[in-house]
PDB file of C-alpha atoms in Angstrom:
ATOM      1  CA  ARG A 845     118.521 -91.217  73.867  1.00 88.00           C
ATOM      2  CA  CYS A 846     121.178 -92.296  71.417  1.00 92.00           C
ATOM      3  CA  LEU A 847     121.708 -88.832  69.984  1.00 92.00           C
ATOM      4  CA  ALA A 848     121.839 -87.353  73.468  1.00 93.00           C
ATOM      5  CA  ALA A 849     124.588 -89.831  74.380  1.00 91.00           C
ATOM      6  CA  LEU A 850     126.867 -88.465  71.648  1.00 95.00           C
ATOM      7  CA  SER A 851     129.337 -85.714  72.350  1.00 95.00           C
ATOM      8  CA  ALA A 852     128.312 -82.176  71.463  1.00 95.00           C
ATOM      9  CA  ASP A 853     130.951 -82.195  68.703  1.00 94.00           C
ATOM     10  CA  ALA A 854     129.571 -85.404  67.180  1.00 95.00           C
ATOM     11  CA  ARG A 855     126.008 -84.017  67.238  1.00 96.00           C
ATOM     12  CA  ALA A 856     127.188 -80.766  65.630  1.00 96.00           C
ATOM     13  CA  LEU A 857     128.969 -82.745  62.922  1.00 96.00           C
ATOM     14  CA  LEU A 858     125.816 -84.772  62.180  1.00 95.00           C
ATOM     15  CA  ASP A 859     123.776 -81.554  62.053  1.00 96.00           C
ATOM     16  CA  ALA A 860     126.213 -79.884  59.675  1.00 97.00           C
ATOM     17  CA  TYR A 861     126.266 -82.852  57.319  1.00 95.00           C
ATOM     18  CA  TYR A 862     122.689 -84.153  57.415  1.00 94.00           C
ATOM     19  CA  ARG A 863     120.534 -81.216  58.482  1.00 95.00           C
ATOM     20  CA  ASP A 864     122.491 -78.355  56.911  1.00 96.00           C
ATOM     21  CA  GLY A 865     123.695 -80.328  53.888  1.00 95.00           C
ATOM     22  CA  GLN A 866     127.280 -79.133  54.129  1.00 97.00           C
ATOM     23  CA  ALA A 867     129.966 -80.895  52.124  1.00 96.00           C
ATOM     24  CA  LEU A 868     132.825 -82.705  53.829  1.00 96.00           C
ATOM     25  CA  ILE A 869     135.179 -80.045  52.475  1.00 97.00           C
ATOM     26  CA  GLU A 870     133.102 -77.251  54.035  1.00 97.00           C
ATOM     27  CA  ILE A 871     132.888 -78.968  57.404  1.00 97.00           C
ATOM     28  CA  GLY A 872     136.594 -79.714  57.331  1.00 97.00           C
ATOM     29  CA  ALA A 873     137.481 -76.119  56.529  1.00 97.00           C
ATOM     30  CA  GLN A 874     135.328 -74.839  59.404  1.00 96.00           C
ATOM     31  CA  ARG A 875     136.885 -77.302  61.841  1.00 96.00           C
ATOM     32  CA  GLN A 876     140.409 -77.183  60.410  1.00 97.00           C
ATOM     33  CA  ARG A 877     140.291 -80.888  59.555  1.00 96.00           C
ATOM     34  CA  ARG A 878     140.825 -82.809  56.334  1.00 97.00           C
ATOM     35  CA  PRO A 879     137.657 -84.005  54.569  1.00 96.00           C
ATOM     36  CA  GLY A 880     138.833 -87.602  55.036  1.00 96.00           C
ATOM     37  CA  ALA A 881     139.043 -87.067  58.792  1.00 96.00           C
ATOM     38  CA  VAL A 882     135.523 -85.635  58.795  1.00 97.00           C
ATOM     39  CA  ALA A 883     134.260 -88.632  56.808  1.00 96.00           C
ATOM     40  CA  ALA A 884     135.953 -91.037  59.234  1.00 96.00           C
ATOM     41  CA  THR A 885     134.397 -89.279  62.224  1.00 96.00           C
ATOM     42  CA  LEU A 886     130.969 -89.425  60.580  1.00 95.00           C
ATOM     43  CA  HIS A 887     131.466 -93.134  59.935  1.00 95.00           C
ATOM     44  CA  ARG A 888     132.393 -93.820  63.560  1.00 96.00           C
ATOM     45  CA  THR A 889     129.490 -91.703  64.802  1.00 95.00           C
ATOM     46  CA  ARG A 890     127.020 -93.641  62.633  1.00 92.00           C
ATOM     47  CA  GLN A 891     128.451 -96.896  64.021  1.00 92.00           C
ATOM     48  CA  ILE A 892     127.938 -95.669  67.577  1.00 93.00           C
ATOM     49  CA  LEU A 893     124.348 -94.679  66.792  1.00 90.00           C
ATOM     50  CA  ARG A 894     123.640 -98.007  65.100  1.00 88.00           C
ATOM     51  CA  GLN A 895     125.024 -99.959  68.068  1.00 91.00           C
ATOM     52  CA  CYS A 896     123.013 -97.876  70.520  1.00 91.00           C
ATOM     53  CA  LEU A 897     119.802 -98.416  68.554  1.00 87.00           C
ATOM     54  CA  GLU A 898     120.450-102.157  68.343  1.00 87.00           C
ATOM     55  CA  ARG A 899     120.930-102.307  72.130  1.00 90.00           C
ATOM     56  CA  GLN A 900     117.535-100.646  72.466  1.00 88.00           C
ATOM     57  CA  GLY A 901     115.904-103.307  70.334  1.00 86.00           C
ATOM     58  CA  VAL A 902     115.927-101.693  66.915  1.00 81.00           C
ATOM     59  CA  THR A 903     116.558-104.660  64.622  1.00 71.00           C
ATOM     60  CA  TRP A 904     117.229-102.691  61.440  1.00 66.00           C
ATOM     61  CA  CYS A 905     118.704 -99.316  60.899  1.00 55.00           C
ATOM     62  CA  SER A 906     119.711 -97.776  57.625  1.00 58.00           C
ATOM     63  CA  ILE A 907     121.690 -94.605  58.156  1.00 55.00           C
ATOM     64  CA  ASP A 908     122.490 -93.308  54.703  1.00 56.00           C
ATOM     65  CA  PRO A 909     126.199 -92.434  54.662  1.00 56.00           C
ATOM     66  CA  VAL A 910     125.744 -90.038  51.774  1.00 54.00           C
ATOM     67  CA  GLY A 911     122.649 -88.257  53.014  1.00 54.00           C
ATOM     68  CA  PRO A 912     119.754 -86.674  51.177  1.00 51.00           C
ATOM     69  CA  ALA A 913     121.803 -84.299  49.035  1.00 51.00           C
ATOM     70  CA  GLY A 914     123.829 -86.988  47.275  1.00 53.00           C
ATOM     71  CA  ASP A 915     127.598 -87.145  47.202  1.00 56.00           C
ATOM     72  CA  ARG A 916     128.968 -84.164  49.114  1.00 55.00           C
ATOM     73  CA  THR A 917     132.677 -84.893  49.113  1.00 55.00           C
TER      74      THR A 917
END
C-alpha cells in the first residue's frame, strides 16, 4: 500500500536506485537533475514510506539510505 501511494516518479526513482543499482549521478543525468537533488528526493521518499509504515503499525523500519551496492554517489 505504501509504495502504491507514492507518485510514479518517486517509485521510478526508488527502482532506479535500489533495484537497478544506478548511481545518483546516473539518475541525475537521466532526469536532468543534480545528484544532490536526487539524494534529497530519495531522502524525502524514504521518510514518506517510513511514516506510512508506522501508521500501519510497523514499529521498526530500517531503509538503508545507501542500498545494497554501497556508496553510489
